[in-house]
CSV table of N, CA and C and ligand atoms in Angstrom, one decimal:
chain,number,residue,atom,x,y,z
A,259,UNK,N,10.2,9.7,10.9
A,259,UNK,CA,8.9,9.2,10.3
A,259,UNK,C,8.6,9.9,9.1
A,260,UNK,N,7.9,9.0,8.2
A,260,UNK,CA,7.5,9.5,6.9
A,260,UNK,C,6.0,9.8,6.9
A,261,UNK,N,5.5,10.8,6.6
A,261,UNK,CA,4.0,11.1,6.6
A,261,UNK,C,3.4,10.7,5.3
A,262,UNK,N,2.4,9.8,5.4
A,262,UNK,CA,1.7,9.3,4.2
A,262,UNK,C,0.3,9.4,4.6
A,263,UNK,N,-0.6,9.3,3.5
A,263,UNK,CA,-2.1,9.2,3.8
A,263,UNK,C,-2.6,8.0,3.1
A,264,UNK,N,-3.6,7.5,3.8
A,264,UNK,CA,-4.3,6.5,3.2
A,264,UNK,C,-5.9,6.8,3.1
A,265,UNK,N,-6.5,6.4,2.0
A,265,UNK,CA,-7.8,6.7,1.8
A,265,UNK,C,-8.4,5.3,2.0
A,266,UNK,N,-9.4,5.3,3.0
A,266,UNK,CA,-10.0,3.8,3.3
A,266,UNK,C,-11.1,3.7,2.4
A,267,UNK,N,-11.5,2.3,2.3
A,267,UNK,CA,-12.6,2.0,1.4
A,267,UNK,C,-13.8,2.8,1.6
A,268,UNK,N,-14.2,3.4,2.7
A,268,UNK,CA,-15.1,4.2,3.0
A,268,UNK,C,-15.0,5.7,2.5
A,269,UNK,N,-13.7,6.0,2.1
A,269,UNK,CA,-13.5,7.4,1.6
A,269,UNK,C,-12.9,8.1,2.8
A,270,UNK,N,-12.8,7.7,4.0
A,270,UNK,CA,-12.0,8.3,5.0
A,270,UNK,C,-10.7,8.4,4.7
A,271,UNK,N,-10.1,9.6,4.9
A,271,UNK,CA,-8.5,9.9,4.7
A,271,UNK,C,-7.9,9.9,6.1
A,272,UNK,N,-7.0,9.1,6.1
A,272,UNK,CA,-6.2,8.9,7.4
A,272,UNK,C,-4.7,9.3,7.3
A,273,UNK,N,-4.2,10.1,8.0
A,273,UNK,CA,-2.6,10.4,8.2
A,273,UNK,C,-2.0,9.3,8.9
A,274,UNK,N,-1.0,8.8,8.3
A,274,UNK,CA,-0.2,7.8,9.0
A,274,UNK,C,1.3,8.1,9.0
A,275,UNK,N,2.0,7.9,10.2
A,275,UNK,CA,3.5,8.1,10.3
A,275,UNK,C,4.0,6.7,9.9
A,276,UNK,N,4.8,6.7,8.9
A,276,UNK,CA,5.5,5.4,8.5
A,276,UNK,C,7.0,5.4,8.9
A,277,UNK,N,7.5,4.2,9.4
A,277,UNK,CA,8.9,4.1,9.7
A,277,UNK,C,9.8,3.8,8.6
A,278,UNK,N,10.7,4.7,8.3
A,278,UNK,CA,11.7,4.4,7.3
A,278,UNK,C,12.2,3.1,7.3
A,279,UNK,N,12.5,2.4,6.3
A,279,UNK,CA,13.1,1.0,6.3
A,279,UNK,C,12.1,-0.3,6.5
A,280,UNK,N,10.9,0.1,6.9
A,280,UNK,CA,9.9,-0.9,7.1
A,280,UNK,C,8.9,-1.0,6.0
A,281,UNK,N,8.3,-2.1,5.7
A,281,UNK,CA,7.2,-2.0,4.6
A,281,UNK,C,5.9,-1.2,5.2
A,282,UNK,N,5.4,-0.5,4.1
A,282,UNK,CA,4.5,0.4,4.4
A,282,UNK,C,3.2,-0.3,5.1
A,283,UNK,N,3.0,-1.5,4.7
A,283,UNK,CA,2.0,-2.4,5.3
A,283,UNK,C,2.0,-2.3,6.8
A,284,UNK,N,3.2,-2.4,7.3
A,284,UNK,CA,3.3,-2.4,8.8
A,284,UNK,C,2.7,-1.1,9.5
A,285,UNK,N,3.0,0.0,8.8
A,285,UNK,CA,2.5,1.3,9.2
A,285,UNK,C,0.9,1.3,9.0
A,286,UNK,N,0.6,0.8,8.0
A,286,UNK,CA,-1.1,0.8,7.7
A,286,UNK,C,-1.7,0.0,8.9
A,287,UNK,N,-1.1,-1.2,9.1
A,287,UNK,CA,-1.8,-2.1,9.9
A,287,UNK,C,-1.8,-1.6,11.6
A,288,UNK,N,-0.5,-1.0,11.8
A,288,UNK,CA,-0.4,-0.3,13.2
A,288,UNK,C,-1.4,0.8,13.2
A,289,UNK,N,-1.7,1.5,12.3
A,289,UNK,CA,-2.7,2.7,12.4
A,289,UNK,C,-4.1,2.1,12.2
A,290,UNK,N,-4.4,0.8,12.1
A,290,UNK,CA,-5.7,0.3,11.8
A,290,UNK,C,-6.3,0.8,10.6
A,291,UNK,N,-5.6,0.8,9.6
A,291,UNK,CA,-6.3,1.3,8.3
A,291,UNK,C,-7.3,0.1,7.8
A,292,UNK,N,-8.4,0.6,7.6
A,292,UNK,CA,-9.5,-0.4,7.2
A,292,UNK,C,-9.2,-0.9,5.8
A,293,UNK,N,-9.3,-2.3,5.8
A,293,UNK,CA,-9.2,-2.8,4.2
A,293,UNK,C,-7.8,-3.4,4.1
A,294,UNK,N,-6.9,-3.0,5.0
A,294,UNK,CA,-5.5,-3.6,4.9
A,294,UNK,C,-5.4,-4.8,5.9
A,295,UNK,N,-5.6,-6.0,5.2
A,295,UNK,CA,-5.7,-7.1,6.1
A,295,UNK,C,-4.4,-8.0,6.2
A,296,UNK,N,-3.7,-8.0,5.3
A,296,UNK,CA,-2.2,-8.6,5.2
A,296,UNK,C,-2.2,-10.1,5.7
A,297,UNK,N,-3.1,-10.9,5.1
A,297,UNK,CA,-3.3,-12.2,5.4
A,297,UNK,C,-2.0,-13.0,5.4
A,298,UNK,N,-1.2,-12.9,4.4
A,298,UNK,CA,0.0,-13.7,4.3
A,298,UNK,C,1.2,-13.1,5.2
A,299,UNK,N,1.0,-12.0,5.9
A,299,UNK,CA,1.9,-11.6,6.8
A,299,UNK,C,3.1,-10.7,6.0
A,300,UNK,N,2.9,-10.5,4.8
A,300,UNK,CA,3.9,-9.5,4.1
A,300,UNK,C,4.7,-10.5,3.1
A,301,UNK,N,4.2,-11.7,2.7
A,301,UNK,CA,5.0,-12.3,1.8
A,301,UNK,C,4.6,-12.2,0.4
A,302,UNK,N,3.9,-11.3,0.0
A,302,UNK,CA,3.6,-10.9,-1.5
A,302,UNK,C,2.7,-12.1,-1.8
A,303,UNK,N,1.9,-12.7,-1.2
A,303,UNK,CA,1.1,-13.9,-1.7
A,303,UNK,C,-0.4,-13.6,-1.7
A,304,UNK,N,-0.9,-12.8,-0.9
A,304,UNK,CA,-2.3,-12.8,-0.7
A,304,UNK,C,-3.0,-11.5,-1.4
A,305,UNK,N,-2.4,-10.4,-1.7
A,305,UNK,CA,-2.9,-9.2,-2.2
A,305,UNK,C,-3.9,-8.5,-1.3
A,306,UNK,N,-4.0,-9.1,-0.2
A,306,UNK,CA,-5.0,-8.4,0.9
A,306,UNK,C,-4.3,-7.0,1.6
A,307,UNK,N,-3.2,-6.6,1.0
A,307,UNK,CA,-2.6,-5.3,1.5
A,307,UNK,C,-2.6,-4.3,0.2
A,308,UNK,N,-3.4,-4.8,-0.8
A,308,UNK,CA,-3.3,-4.0,-2.2
A,308,UNK,C,-3.9,-2.5,-1.9
A,309,UNK,N,-3.1,-1.7,-2.5
A,309,UNK,CA,-3.5,-0.1,-2.5
A,309,UNK,C,-3.2,0.3,-3.9
A,310,UNK,N,-3.8,1.5,-4.2
A,310,UNK,CA,-3.4,2.3,-5.4
A,310,UNK,C,-2.7,3.4,-5.0
A,311,UNK,N,-1.6,3.7,-5.8
A,311,UNK,CA,-0.8,5.1,-5.5
A,311,UNK,C,-1.8,6.2,-6.2
A,312,UNK,N,-2.2,7.1,-5.4
A,312,UNK,CA,-3.0,8.2,-5.8
A,312,UNK,C,-2.1,9.4,-6.1
A,313,UNK,N,-1.2,9.6,-5.2
A,313,UNK,CA,-0.2,10.8,-5.4
A,313,UNK,C,1.1,10.3,-5.0
A,314,UNK,N,2.2,10.8,-5.7
A,314,UNK,CA,3.4,10.5,-5.3
A,314,UNK,C,4.3,11.8,-5.6
A,315,UNK,N,4.1,12.7,-4.7
A,315,UNK,CA,4.6,14.0,-5.0
A,315,UNK,C,6.2,14.1,-5.2
A,316,UNK,N,6.9,13.2,-4.8
A,316,UNK,CA,8.3,13.2,-4.9
A,316,UNK,C,8.9,12.5,-6.1
A,317,UNK,N,8.0,12.0,-7.1
A,317,UNK,CA,8.3,11.3,-8.2
A,317,UNK,C,7.9,9.8,-8.1
A,318,UNK,N,8.0,9.3,-9.1
A,318,UNK,CA,7.5,7.8,-9.3
A,318,UNK,C,8.1,6.8,-8.3
A,319,UNK,N,7.2,6.1,-7.8
A,319,UNK,CA,7.9,5.1,-6.9
A,319,UNK,C,8.6,3.9,-7.6
A,320,UNK,N,9.5,3.4,-6.9
A,320,UNK,CA,10.3,2.2,-7.7
A,320,UNK,C,9.2,1.2,-8.2
A,321,UNK,N,9.5,0.7,-9.3
A,321,UNK,CA,8.7,-0.4,-9.9
A,321,UNK,C,8.5,-1.7,-9.1
A,322,UNK,N,7.4,-2.4,-9.1
A,322,UNK,CA,7.3,-3.6,-8.4
A,322,UNK,C,8.2,-4.6,-9.1
A,323,UNK,N,8.7,-5.5,-8.0
A,323,UNK,CA,9.5,-6.6,-8.6
A,323,UNK,C,8.6,-7.6,-9.2
A,324,UNK,N,9.2,-8.8,-9.8
A,324,UNK,CA,8.3,-9.7,-10.3
A,324,UNK,C,7.3,-10.4,-9.3
A,325,UNK,N,7.7,-10.8,-8.3
A,325,UNK,CA,6.9,-11.3,-7.4
A,325,UNK,C,5.7,-10.5,-7.1
A,326,UNK,N,6.0,-9.2,-6.7
A,326,UNK,CA,4.8,-8.4,-6.5
A,326,UNK,C,3.9,-8.2,-7.6
A,327,UNK,N,4.5,-8.0,-8.7
A,327,UNK,CA,3.9,-7.8,-10.0
A,327,UNK,C,2.9,-9.0,-10.3
A,328,UNK,N,3.4,-10.3,-10.1
A,328,UNK,CA,2.6,-11.5,-10.5
A,328,UNK,C,1.5,-11.6,-9.4
A,329,UNK,N,1.7,-11.3,-8.2
A,329,UNK,CA,0.6,-11.4,-7.1
A,329,UNK,C,-0.5,-10.4,-7.6
A,330,UNK,N,-0.1,-9.1,-7.8
A,330,UNK,CA,-1.0,-8.2,-8.2
A,330,UNK,C,-1.8,-8.6,-9.5
A,331,UNK,N,-1.3,-9.2,-10.5
A,331,UNK,CA,-1.9,-9.6,-11.6
A,331,UNK,C,-2.8,-10.8,-11.5
A,332,UNK,N,-2.3,-11.8,-10.5
A,332,UNK,CA,-3.2,-13.0,-10.5
A,332,UNK,C,-4.1,-13.0,-9.2
A,333,UNK,N,-3.7,-12.2,-8.1
A,333,UNK,CA,-4.5,-12.4,-7.0
A,333,UNK,C,-5.4,-11.1,-6.6
A,334,UNK,N,-5.0,-9.9,-7.2
A,334,UNK,CA,-5.7,-8.7,-6.7
A,334,UNK,C,-7.0,-8.7,-7.6
A,335,UNK,N,-8.1,-8.1,-7.0
A,335,UNK,CA,-9.4,-8.2,-7.6
A,335,UNK,C,-9.4,-7.2,-8.8
A,336,UNK,N,-9.0,-5.9,-8.6
A,336,UNK,CA,-8.9,-4.9,-9.7
A,336,UNK,C,-7.8,-4.2,-9.9
A,337,UNK,N,-6.7,-5.0,-10.5
A,337,UNK,CA,-5.4,-4.4,-10.5
A,337,UNK,C,-5.4,-3.2,-11.6
A,338,UNK,N,-4.8,-2.3,-11.3
A,338,UNK,CA,-4.3,-1.2,-12.3
A,338,UNK,C,-2.9,-0.7,-12.3
A,339,UNK,N,-2.7,0.1,-13.3
A,339,UNK,CA,-1.1,0.6,-13.3
A,339,UNK,C,-0.7,1.1,-12.0
A,340,UNK,N,-1.8,1.5,-11.2
A,340,UNK,CA,-1.3,2.3,-9.8
A,340,UNK,C,-1.2,1.3,-8.8
A,341,UNK,N,-1.4,0.0,-9.0
A,341,UNK,CA,-1.5,-1.0,-7.9
A,341,UNK,C,-0.2,-1.2,-7.3
A,342,UNK,N,-0.1,-1.5,-5.9
A,342,UNK,CA,1.1,-1.9,-5.3
A,342,UNK,C,0.5,-2.7,-4.2
A,343,UNK,N,1.5,-3.7,-3.7
A,343,UNK,CA,1.4,-4.4,-2.3
A,343,UNK,C,2.2,-3.5,-1.4
A,344,UNK,N,1.4,-3.1,-0.3
A,344,UNK,CA,2.0,-2.1,0.6
A,344,UNK,C,3.2,-3.0,1.4
A,345,UNK,N,2.9,-4.3,1.4
A,345,UNK,CA,4.0,-5.1,2.0
A,345,UNK,C,5.4,-5.3,1.5
A,346,UNK,N,5.2,-4.8,0.1
A,346,UNK,CA,6.5,-4.9,-0.7
A,346,UNK,C,7.1,-3.4,-0.9
A,347,UNK,N,6.3,-2.5,-0.3
A,347,UNK,CA,6.8,-1.2,-0.6
A,347,UNK,C,7.6,-0.6,0.7
A,348,UNK,N,9.0,-0.5,0.5
A,348,UNK,CA,9.7,-0.3,1.8
A,348,UNK,C,9.6,1.4,1.9
A,349,UNK,N,9.3,1.9,3.2
A,349,UNK,CA,9.2,3.2,3.4
A,349,UNK,C,10.6,3.9,3.2
A,350,UNK,N,10.6,5.0,2.4
A,350,UNK,CA,11.7,5.8,2.2
A,350,UNK,C,11.3,7.3,2.5
A,351,UNK,N,12.1,8.2,2.5
A,351,UNK,CA,11.9,9.6,2.7
A,351,UNK,C,11.0,10.0,1.3
A,352,UNK,N,11.3,9.4,0.2
A,352,UNK,CA,10.6,9.6,-1.1
A,352,UNK,C,9.2,9.4,-1.0
A,353,UNK,N,8.8,8.8,0.1
A,353,UNK,CA,7.2,8.4,0.0
A,353,UNK,C,6.6,9.6,1.0
A,354,UNK,N,7.3,10.7,1.4
A,354,UNK,CA,6.7,11.8,2.2
A,354,UNK,C,5.6,12.4,1.4
A,355,UNK,N,4.4,12.5,1.9
A,355,UNK,CA,3.3,13.2,1.2
A,355,UNK,C,2.6,12.3,0.4
A,356,UNK,N,3.0,11.0,0.2
A,356,UNK,CA,2.3,10.1,-0.8
A,356,UNK,C,0.8,9.8,-0.3
A,357,UNK,N,0.0,9.5,-1.1
A,357,UNK,CA,-1.4,9.1,-0.9
A,357,UNK,C,-1.6,7.8,-1.6
A,358,UNK,N,-2.2,6.9,-0.7
A,358,UNK,CA,-2.6,5.5,-1.0
A,358,UNK,C,-4.2,5.2,-1.0
A,359,UNK,N,-4.8,4.8,-1.9
A,359,UNK,CA,-6.2,4.4,-1.8
A,359,UNK,C,-6.2,2.8,-1.5
A,360,UNK,N,-6.9,2.5,-0.5
A,360,UNK,CA,-7.1,1.0,-0.2
A,360,UNK,C,-7.9,0.4,-1.4
A,361,UNK,N,-7.5,-0.7,-1.9
A,361,UNK,CA,-8.1,-1.3,-3.0
A,361,UNK,C,-9.5,-2.0,-2.3
A,362,UNK,N,-10.6,-1.8,-3.2
A,362,UNK,CA,-11.8,-2.6,-2.7
A,362,UNK,C,-11.9,-3.9,-3.5
A,363,UNK,N,-12.7,-4.9,-2.9
A,363,UNK,CA,-13.0,-6.1,-3.4
A,363,UNK,C,-11.8,-6.9,-3.7
A,364,UNK,N,-11.4,-7.7,-2.7
A,364,UNK,CA,-10.2,-8.5,-3.0
A,364,UNK,C,-10.9,-9.9,-3.0
B,104,LIG,S1,0.4,-8.9,3.0
B,104,LIG,FE1,-0.2,-10.6,1.7
B,104,LIG,S2,0.6,-9.7,-0.3
B,104,LIG,FE2,1.0,-8.1,1.2
């Protein structure tokens, strides 16, 4: 398991154990992270799993692919350079200690 942290829309910080090889969205949903809705089920279409990368202590995360980047640009309410769709972010050991802020206003 890889330990990451989510900051919910209310500011509550939650520790989450994420399974390597699975989309980060699954771990967030399993942990009941508030604000991670994942309406499209992980198809990179809805942006309701949108988070901001706050800390990535092991170096930058792999860049979003075109589908993820397009959905962030066109469907996310407040995209930034730190935006990611958690359904497209596969958990690896490199995510250990990473912190994600749940995006508000989708
Ligand atoms: S779950 Fe819909 S874009 Fe991630």
